[in-house]
Amino acid sequence: MPELPEVETIVRDLARMLPGARIDRVEVLRPDLIEEEPADAFARALEGREIGSVTRRAKNIVIDLAGDGLLLVNLGMTGRLMVTDPADEPPLHTGVRMHLRDGRELRYHDVRRFGRLWRSTREAWEKWEGELGVEPLSDGFTVAHLRDLAARSRVEVKTWLMDQRRVVGVGNIYASEALFRARIDPRKPADALTDAELGRLRKGVQDVLREAIDFRGTTFLDYRDASGERGEFALRLKVYDREGQPCTVCGDPVRRIVQAGRATFFCPCCQPRGRARKAAAPRKKPRPKG
Ligand SMILES: [Zn+2]
């Protein structure tokens, strides 16, 4: 499933390629991908519109139609949005083809069809996105804000971090990776995190996301960037999907557990339960009984 770095990679590419382009003709091949209105109305409403800007909020691609509202795209599990040559034979799972006046095509492709496209007014969108959590790469992602969010939650930190109402865009892969970098046990309740741990968590999340963006995302089964290329971050994952393999820091085997139905990967040695080993007080001798 694309996470924040993959969507950000696509958005940065599209933001270079699309502004100023005009949508001439729209073909919806998979009407179930269109939300909020009939596919035909969606297609007609987009025709003739000019693309202003392309940005991201959480895992949504926000295409501003130069004063005519917004086109929103969520890639779901396997969606791809790419600029292509219309002469390229559309693959089987092509859902929407937007023919641009300059001869290019903006194509949405989705094997499993959990993605969606919809139009919105800017006002309705702002109301909707106001319910979402903080962007992890924004200035608002501070230790103070994290402490506020954690103070009210007994949820295990890995599951807590993945809740989009708190922090957006940190999915299963990057949650495991960020907690490893922060040396925090993924099972620790959020409200038990110290300020030092929250500081490390903030840095771990930002570092792993930035690094993944630099490598154009992690390639898992269906992800492709806006030019149809694979990402290269998979080779740099330190714990995710590495069960039983040696930890890159200490050499102990990486462990896999399941939390809230999702696989978590961590190193029990580098991410110890309770206080870090270094800080642990020396064990006291048991007091003699009686
Ligand atoms: Zn380790």
mmCIF file with all atom_site columns, C-alpha atoms in Angstrom, residues 23-28 39 42-44 46-47 96-99:
data_model
loop_
_atom_site.group_PDB
_atom_site.id
_atom_site.type_symbol
_atom_site.label_atom_id
_atom_site.label_alt_id
_atom_site.label_comp_id
_atom_site.label_asym_id
_atom_site.label_entity_id
_atom_site.label_seq_id
_atom_site.pdbx_PDB_ins_code
_atom_site.Cartn_x
_atom_site.Cartn_y
_atom_site.Cartn_z
_atom_site.occupancy
_atom_site.B_iso_or_equiv
_atom_site.pdbx_formal_charge
_atom_site.auth_seq_id
_atom_site.auth_comp_id
_atom_site.auth_asym_id
_atom_site.auth_atom_id
_atom_site.pdbx_PDB_model_num
ATOM 1  C CA . ILE A 1 23 ? -7.884  18.458 -19.561 1.00 0.00 ? 23 ILE A CA 1
ATOM 2  C CA . ASP A 1 24 ? -9.534  17.907 -22.926 1.00 0.00 ? 24 ASP A CA 1
ATOM 3  C CA . ARG A 1 25 ? -11.399 14.628 -22.679 1.00 0.00 ? 25 ARG A CA 1
ATOM 4  C CA . VAL A 1 26 ? -11.983 12.150 -19.848 1.00 0.00 ? 26 VAL A CA 1
ATOM 5  C CA . GLU A 1 27 ? -12.745 8.449  -20.229 1.00 0.00 ? 27 GLU A CA 1
ATOM 6  C CA . VAL A 1 28 ? -13.882 6.570  -17.131 1.00 0.00 ? 28 VAL A CA 1
ATOM 7  C CA . ALA A 1 39 ? -18.886 8.738  -13.565 1.00 0.00 ? 39 ALA A CA 1
ATOM 8  C CA . PHE A 1 42 ? -17.471 13.535 -13.206 1.00 0.00 ? 42 PHE A CA 1
ATOM 9  C CA . ALA A 1 43 ? -15.909 13.201 -16.646 1.00 0.00 ? 43 ALA A CA 1
ATOM 10 C CA . ARG A 1 44 ? -17.888 16.055 -18.212 1.00 0.00 ? 44 ARG A CA 1
ATOM 11 C CA . LEU A 1 46 ? -13.410 17.914 -15.685 1.00 0.00 ? 46 LEU A CA 1
ATOM 12 C CA . GLU A 1 47 ? -13.305 18.481 -19.409 1.00 0.00 ? 47 GLU A CA 1
ATOM 13 C CA . VAL A 1 96 ? -9.500  6.613  -15.837 1.00 0.00 ? 96 VAL A CA 1
ATOM 14 C CA . ARG A 1 97 ? -7.819  8.261  -18.831 1.00 0.00 ? 97 ARG A CA 1
ATOM 15 C CA . MET A 1 98 ? -7.572  12.049 -18.915 1.00 0.00 ? 98 MET A CA 1
ATOM 16 C CA . HIS A 1 99 ? -6.420  13.274 -22.289 1.00 0.00 ? 99 HIS A CA 1
#
